[in-house]
mmCIF file with all atom_site columns, C-alpha atoms in Angstrom:
data_model
loop_
_atom_site.group_PDB
_atom_site.id
_atom_site.type_symbol
_atom_site.label_atom_id
_atom_site.label_alt_id
_atom_site.label_comp_id
_atom_site.label_asym_id
_atom_site.label_entity_id
_atom_site.label_seq_id
_atom_site.pdbx_PDB_ins_code
_atom_site.Cartn_x
_atom_site.Cartn_y
_atom_site.Cartn_z
_atom_site.occupancy
_atom_site.B_iso_or_equiv
_atom_site.pdbx_formal_charge
_atom_site.auth_seq_id
_atom_site.auth_comp_id
_atom_site.auth_asym_id
_atom_site.auth_atom_id
_atom_site.pdbx_PDB_model_num
ATOM 1   C CA . GLN A 1 1   ? -14.103 -12.679 1.611   1.00 87.00 ? 954  GLN A CA 1
ATOM 2   C CA . VAL A 1 2   ? -12.320 -9.377  2.239   1.00 92.00 ? 955  VAL A CA 1
ATOM 3   C CA . HIS A 1 3   ? -13.024 -6.313  0.135   1.00 95.00 ? 956  HIS A CA 1
ATOM 4   C CA . VAL A 1 4   ? -10.237 -3.816  -0.406  1.00 97.00 ? 957  VAL A CA 1
ATOM 5   C CA . VAL A 1 5   ? -10.834 -0.362  -1.869  1.00 97.00 ? 958  VAL A CA 1
ATOM 6   C CA . GLU A 1 6   ? -8.187  2.269   -2.608  1.00 97.00 ? 959  GLU A CA 1
ATOM 7   C CA . SER A 1 7   ? -8.694  5.994   -3.071  1.00 97.00 ? 960  SER A CA 1
ATOM 8   C CA . GLY A 1 8   ? -6.736  9.212   -3.075  1.00 97.00 ? 961  GLY A CA 1
ATOM 9   C CA . GLY A 1 9   ? -4.818  8.971   -6.318  1.00 95.00 ? 962  GLY A CA 1
ATOM 10  C CA . GLY A 1 10  ? -4.487  11.847  -8.741  1.00 97.00 ? 963  GLY A CA 1
ATOM 11  C CA . LEU A 1 11  ? -2.191  14.134  -10.664 1.00 98.00 ? 964  LEU A CA 1
ATOM 12  C CA . VAL A 1 12  ? 0.540   16.016  -8.835  1.00 98.00 ? 965  VAL A CA 1
ATOM 13  C CA . GLN A 1 13  ? 3.669   17.901  -9.810  1.00 98.00 ? 966  GLN A CA 1
ATOM 14  C CA . ALA A 1 14  ? 7.105   16.559  -8.998  1.00 98.00 ? 967  ALA A CA 1
ATOM 15  C CA . GLY A 1 15  ? 8.046   17.416  -5.430  1.00 98.00 ? 968  GLY A CA 1
ATOM 16  C CA . GLY A 1 16  ? 4.420   17.358  -4.321  1.00 98.00 ? 969  GLY A CA 1
ATOM 17  C CA . SER A 1 17  ? 2.533   15.064  -1.971  1.00 98.00 ? 970  SER A CA 1
ATOM 18  C CA . LEU A 1 18  ? -0.431  12.713  -2.059  1.00 98.00 ? 971  LEU A CA 1
ATOM 19  C CA . ARG A 1 19  ? -2.108  10.555  0.534   1.00 98.00 ? 972  ARG A CA 1
ATOM 20  C CA . LEU A 1 20  ? -3.605  7.238   -0.477  1.00 98.00 ? 973  LEU A CA 1
ATOM 21  C CA . PHE A 1 21  ? -6.339  5.511   1.467   1.00 98.00 ? 974  PHE A CA 1
ATOM 22  C CA . CYS A 1 22  ? -7.163  1.820   1.654   1.00 98.00 ? 975  CYS A CA 1
ATOM 23  C CA . ALA A 1 23  ? -10.343 0.577   3.293   1.00 96.00 ? 976  ALA A CA 1
ATOM 24  C CA . ALA A 1 24  ? -10.664 -3.145  3.984   1.00 94.00 ? 977  ALA A CA 1
ATOM 25  C CA . SER A 1 25  ? -13.608 -5.124  5.272   1.00 92.00 ? 978  SER A CA 1
ATOM 26  C CA . GLY A 1 26  ? -13.511 -7.795  7.950   1.00 83.00 ? 979  GLY A CA 1
ATOM 27  C CA . ARG A 1 27  ? -13.967 -7.946  11.712  1.00 84.00 ? 980  ARG A CA 1
ATOM 28  C CA . THR A 1 28  ? -10.383 -9.107  12.097  1.00 88.00 ? 981  THR A CA 1
ATOM 29  C CA . PHE A 1 29  ? -8.802  -6.288  10.071  1.00 89.00 ? 982  PHE A CA 1
ATOM 30  C CA . SER A 1 30  ? -6.506  -5.461  12.972  1.00 87.00 ? 983  SER A CA 1
ATOM 31  C CA . THR A 1 31  ? -4.762  -8.820  12.474  1.00 88.00 ? 984  THR A CA 1
ATOM 32  C CA . TYR A 1 32  ? -4.077  -8.375  8.736   1.00 92.00 ? 985  TYR A CA 1
ATOM 33  C CA . THR A 1 33  ? -0.726  -7.464  7.310   1.00 96.00 ? 986  THR A CA 1
ATOM 34  C CA . MET A 1 34  ? -1.427  -4.744  4.740   1.00 97.00 ? 987  MET A CA 1
ATOM 35  C CA . GLY A 1 35  ? 0.704   -3.809  1.786   1.00 98.00 ? 988  GLY A CA 1
ATOM 36  C CA . TRP A 1 36  ? 0.967   -1.238  -0.977  1.00 98.00 ? 989  TRP A CA 1
ATOM 37  C CA . PHE A 1 37  ? 2.241   -2.194  -4.404  1.00 98.00 ? 990  PHE A CA 1
ATOM 38  C CA . ARG A 1 38  ? 2.449   -0.308  -7.683  1.00 98.00 ? 991  ARG A CA 1
ATOM 39  C CA . GLN A 1 39  ? 2.576   -1.114  -11.361 1.00 98.00 ? 992  GLN A CA 1
ATOM 40  C CA . ALA A 1 40  ? 3.763   1.208   -14.095 1.00 97.00 ? 993  ALA A CA 1
ATOM 41  C CA . PRO A 1 41  ? 2.922   0.615   -17.766 1.00 92.00 ? 994  PRO A CA 1
ATOM 42  C CA . GLY A 1 42  ? 5.022   -2.186  -19.217 1.00 94.00 ? 995  GLY A CA 1
ATOM 43  C CA . LYS A 1 43  ? 6.493   -3.101  -15.835 1.00 96.00 ? 996  LYS A CA 1
ATOM 44  C CA . GLU A 1 44  ? 5.851   -5.767  -13.253 1.00 96.00 ? 997  GLU A CA 1
ATOM 45  C CA . ARG A 1 45  ? 3.978   -5.051  -10.058 1.00 97.00 ? 998  ARG A CA 1
ATOM 46  C CA . GLU A 1 46  ? 6.451   -3.972  -7.380  1.00 98.00 ? 999  GLU A CA 1
ATOM 47  C CA . PHE A 1 47  ? 6.431   -3.685  -3.628  1.00 98.00 ? 1000 PHE A CA 1
ATOM 48  C CA . VAL A 1 48  ? 6.115   -0.235  -2.076  1.00 98.00 ? 1001 VAL A CA 1
ATOM 49  C CA . ALA A 1 49  ? 5.421   -0.656  1.651   1.00 98.00 ? 1002 ALA A CA 1
ATOM 50  C CA . ALA A 1 50  ? 3.824   -2.970  4.203   1.00 98.00 ? 1003 ALA A CA 1
ATOM 51  C CA . ILE A 1 51  ? 2.624   -2.785  7.799   1.00 97.00 ? 1004 ILE A CA 1
ATOM 52  C CA . THR A 1 52  ? 1.814   -5.502  10.307  1.00 96.00 ? 1005 THR A CA 1
ATOM 53  C CA . TRP A 1 53  ? -0.976  -5.622  12.842  1.00 91.00 ? 1006 TRP A CA 1
ATOM 54  C CA . SER A 1 54  ? 1.416   -4.248  15.472  1.00 91.00 ? 1007 SER A CA 1
ATOM 55  C CA . GLY A 1 55  ? 2.727   -1.408  13.336  1.00 93.00 ? 1008 GLY A CA 1
ATOM 56  C CA . ASN A 1 56  ? 5.998   -2.876  12.099  1.00 96.00 ? 1009 ASN A CA 1
ATOM 57  C CA . THR A 1 57  ? 6.775   -1.495  8.666   1.00 98.00 ? 1010 THR A CA 1
ATOM 58  C CA . ASP A 1 58  ? 8.903   -2.202  5.620   1.00 98.00 ? 1011 ASP A CA 1
ATOM 59  C CA . TYR A 1 59  ? 9.618   -0.060  2.580   1.00 98.00 ? 1012 TYR A CA 1
ATOM 60  C CA . ALA A 1 60  ? 11.088  -0.452  -0.859  1.00 98.00 ? 1013 ALA A CA 1
ATOM 61  C CA . THR A 1 61  ? 14.470  1.233   -1.123  1.00 98.00 ? 1014 THR A CA 1
ATOM 62  C CA . SER A 1 62  ? 13.159  3.577   -3.810  1.00 97.00 ? 1015 SER A CA 1
ATOM 63  C CA . VAL A 1 63  ? 10.559  5.122   -1.482  1.00 98.00 ? 1016 VAL A CA 1
ATOM 64  C CA . LYS A 1 64  ? 12.274  4.938   1.901   1.00 98.00 ? 1017 LYS A CA 1
ATOM 65  C CA . GLY A 1 65  ? 12.387  8.345   3.535   1.00 98.00 ? 1018 GLY A CA 1
ATOM 66  C CA . ARG A 1 66  ? 9.682   9.734   1.220   1.00 98.00 ? 1019 ARG A CA 1
ATOM 67  C CA . PHE A 1 67  ? 6.683   7.458   1.823   1.00 98.00 ? 1020 PHE A CA 1
ATOM 68  C CA . THR A 1 68  ? 5.054   6.518   5.127   1.00 98.00 ? 1021 THR A CA 1
ATOM 69  C CA . ILE A 1 69  ? 2.593   3.682   5.671   1.00 98.00 ? 1022 ILE A CA 1
ATOM 70  C CA . SER A 1 70  ? 0.268   3.752   8.659   1.00 98.00 ? 1023 SER A CA 1
ATOM 71  C CA . ARG A 1 71  ? -3.006  2.213   9.782   1.00 96.00 ? 1024 ARG A CA 1
ATOM 72  C CA . ASP A 1 72  ? -6.049  2.987   11.891  1.00 95.00 ? 1025 ASP A CA 1
ATOM 73  C CA . ASN A 1 73  ? -7.546  -0.296  13.015  1.00 92.00 ? 1026 ASN A CA 1
ATOM 74  C CA . ALA A 1 74  ? -10.632 1.424   14.423  1.00 93.00 ? 1027 ALA A CA 1
ATOM 75  C CA . LYS A 1 75  ? -11.425 2.624   10.906  1.00 94.00 ? 1028 LYS A CA 1
ATOM 76  C CA . ASN A 1 76  ? -10.242 -0.478  9.025   1.00 94.00 ? 1029 ASN A CA 1
ATOM 77  C CA . THR A 1 77  ? -8.029  1.836   7.006   1.00 96.00 ? 1030 THR A CA 1
ATOM 78  C CA . VAL A 1 78  ? -4.428  1.920   5.851   1.00 97.00 ? 1031 VAL A CA 1
ATOM 79  C CA . TYR A 1 79  ? -2.733  5.064   4.581   1.00 98.00 ? 1032 TYR A CA 1
ATOM 80  C CA . LEU A 1 80  ? 0.210   5.763   2.324   1.00 98.00 ? 1033 LEU A CA 1
ATOM 81  C CA . GLN A 1 81  ? 1.592   9.269   2.703   1.00 98.00 ? 1034 GLN A CA 1
ATOM 82  C CA . MET A 1 82  ? 3.734   10.072  -0.327  1.00 98.00 ? 1035 MET A CA 1
ATOM 83  C CA . ASN A 1 83  ? 6.036   13.085  -0.189  1.00 98.00 ? 1036 ASN A CA 1
ATOM 84  C CA . SER A 1 84  ? 8.703   14.425  -2.549  1.00 98.00 ? 1037 SER A CA 1
ATOM 85  C CA . LEU A 1 85  ? 7.049   12.620  -5.417  1.00 98.00 ? 1038 LEU A CA 1
ATOM 86  C CA . LYS A 1 86  ? 9.027   11.936  -8.572  1.00 98.00 ? 1039 LYS A CA 1
ATOM 87  C CA . PRO A 1 87  ? 7.876   11.219  -12.127 1.00 97.00 ? 1040 PRO A CA 1
ATOM 88  C CA . GLU A 1 88  ? 9.119   7.652   -11.688 1.00 97.00 ? 1041 GLU A CA 1
ATOM 89  C CA . ASP A 1 89  ? 6.524   7.177   -8.928  1.00 98.00 ? 1042 ASP A CA 1
ATOM 90  C CA . THR A 1 90  ? 3.835   7.312   -11.621 1.00 98.00 ? 1043 THR A CA 1
ATOM 91  C CA . ALA A 1 91  ? 1.898   4.041   -11.519 1.00 98.00 ? 1044 ALA A CA 1
ATOM 92  C CA . VAL A 1 92  ? -1.326  2.392   -10.504 1.00 98.00 ? 1045 VAL A CA 1
ATOM 93  C CA . TYR A 1 93  ? -1.115  1.828   -6.756  1.00 98.00 ? 1046 TYR A CA 1
ATOM 94  C CA . TYR A 1 94  ? -2.702  -1.272  -5.263  1.00 98.00 ? 1047 TYR A CA 1
ATOM 95  C CA . CYS A 1 95  ? -3.546  -2.082  -1.673  1.00 98.00 ? 1048 CYS A CA 1
ATOM 96  C CA . ALA A 1 96  ? -3.490  -5.709  -0.553  1.00 97.00 ? 1049 ALA A CA 1
ATOM 97  C CA . ALA A 1 97  ? -4.392  -7.682  2.548   1.00 96.00 ? 1050 ALA A CA 1
ATOM 98  C CA . ARG A 1 98  ? -2.450  -10.653 3.850   1.00 95.00 ? 1051 ARG A CA 1
ATOM 99  C CA . ILE A 1 99  ? -4.754  -12.795 5.956   1.00 91.00 ? 1052 ILE A CA 1
ATOM 100 C CA . GLY A 1 100 ? -2.790  -15.968 6.559   1.00 77.00 ? 1053 GLY A CA 1
ATOM 101 C CA . SER A 1 101 ? 0.204   -14.483 8.301   1.00 83.00 ? 1054 SER A CA 1
ATOM 102 C CA . ARG A 1 102 ? 1.030   -11.601 10.613  1.00 86.00 ? 1055 ARG A CA 1
ATOM 103 C CA . TRP A 1 103 ? 4.512   -11.187 9.160   1.00 92.00 ? 1056 TRP A CA 1
ATOM 104 C CA . LEU A 1 104 ? 5.694   -8.517  6.755   1.00 94.00 ? 1057 LEU A CA 1
ATOM 105 C CA . SER A 1 105 ? 6.064   -9.494  3.127   1.00 94.00 ? 1058 SER A CA 1
ATOM 106 C CA . SER A 1 106 ? 7.171   -7.781  -0.064  1.00 95.00 ? 1059 SER A CA 1
ATOM 107 C CA . ARG A 1 107 ? 5.957   -10.618 -2.323  1.00 96.00 ? 1060 ARG A CA 1
ATOM 108 C CA . PRO A 1 108 ? 2.682   -9.998  -4.152  1.00 96.00 ? 1061 PRO A CA 1
ATOM 109 C CA . ASN A 1 109 ? 1.825   -13.709 -4.209  1.00 95.00 ? 1062 ASN A CA 1
ATOM 110 C CA . GLU A 1 110 ? 1.753   -13.779 -0.403  1.00 95.00 ? 1063 GLU A CA 1
ATOM 111 C CA . TYR A 1 111 ? -1.177  -11.375 -0.264  1.00 96.00 ? 1064 TYR A CA 1
ATOM 112 C CA . ASP A 1 112 ? -4.684  -12.744 -0.396  1.00 95.00 ? 1065 ASP A CA 1
ATOM 113 C CA . TYR A 1 113 ? -6.973  -9.865  -1.365  1.00 96.00 ? 1066 TYR A CA 1
ATOM 114 C CA . TRP A 1 114 ? -6.404  -6.911  -3.655  1.00 97.00 ? 1067 TRP A CA 1
ATOM 115 C CA . GLY A 1 115 ? -8.118  -3.679  -4.501  1.00 97.00 ? 1068 GLY A CA 1
ATOM 116 C CA . GLN A 1 116 ? -8.760  -2.369  -7.998  1.00 97.00 ? 1069 GLN A CA 1
ATOM 117 C CA . GLY A 1 117 ? -5.999  0.219   -7.807  1.00 97.00 ? 1070 GLY A CA 1
ATOM 118 C CA . THR A 1 118 ? -5.778  3.995   -7.918  1.00 98.00 ? 1071 THR A CA 1
ATOM 119 C CA . GLN A 1 119 ? -3.789  5.978   -10.479 1.00 98.00 ? 1072 GLN A CA 1
ATOM 120 C CA . VAL A 1 120 ? -0.979  8.254   -9.336  1.00 98.00 ? 1073 VAL A CA 1
ATOM 121 C CA . THR A 1 121 ? 0.569   10.503  -11.973 1.00 98.00 ? 1074 THR A CA 1
ATOM 122 C CA . VAL A 1 122 ? 3.531   12.738  -11.201 1.00 98.00 ? 1075 VAL A CA 1
ATOM 123 C CA . SER A 1 123 ? 4.339   15.371  -13.793 1.00 97.00 ? 1076 SER A CA 1
ATOM 124 C CA . SER A 1 124 ? 7.809   16.801  -14.271 1.00 94.00 ? 1077 SER A CA 1
#
């Protein structure tokens, strides 16, 4: 069992920045692929960014150039730095761990453990 906990959400004005944190349990955290997803009201959960154990990354087109995913394996933590935020970035942001594979994935059903989510609201 892997526990995933997100934090760092909040209310920010358009053009501002936020940094999300994701702490995951497990002695083999460094081998997990970690992903960030988001879900806005009335919409499906969508991929935001992912990072492999070795630091390879992937981003959704809508956030590329504005968001940065990173990890600190010594702290069992993944970060999502969000800059130039837009009102359309408003959503609940979820962190997820992919245990069974070291490859990147943008598909929610390929992730094994999920956090409860943290709300990000961007005002115009």
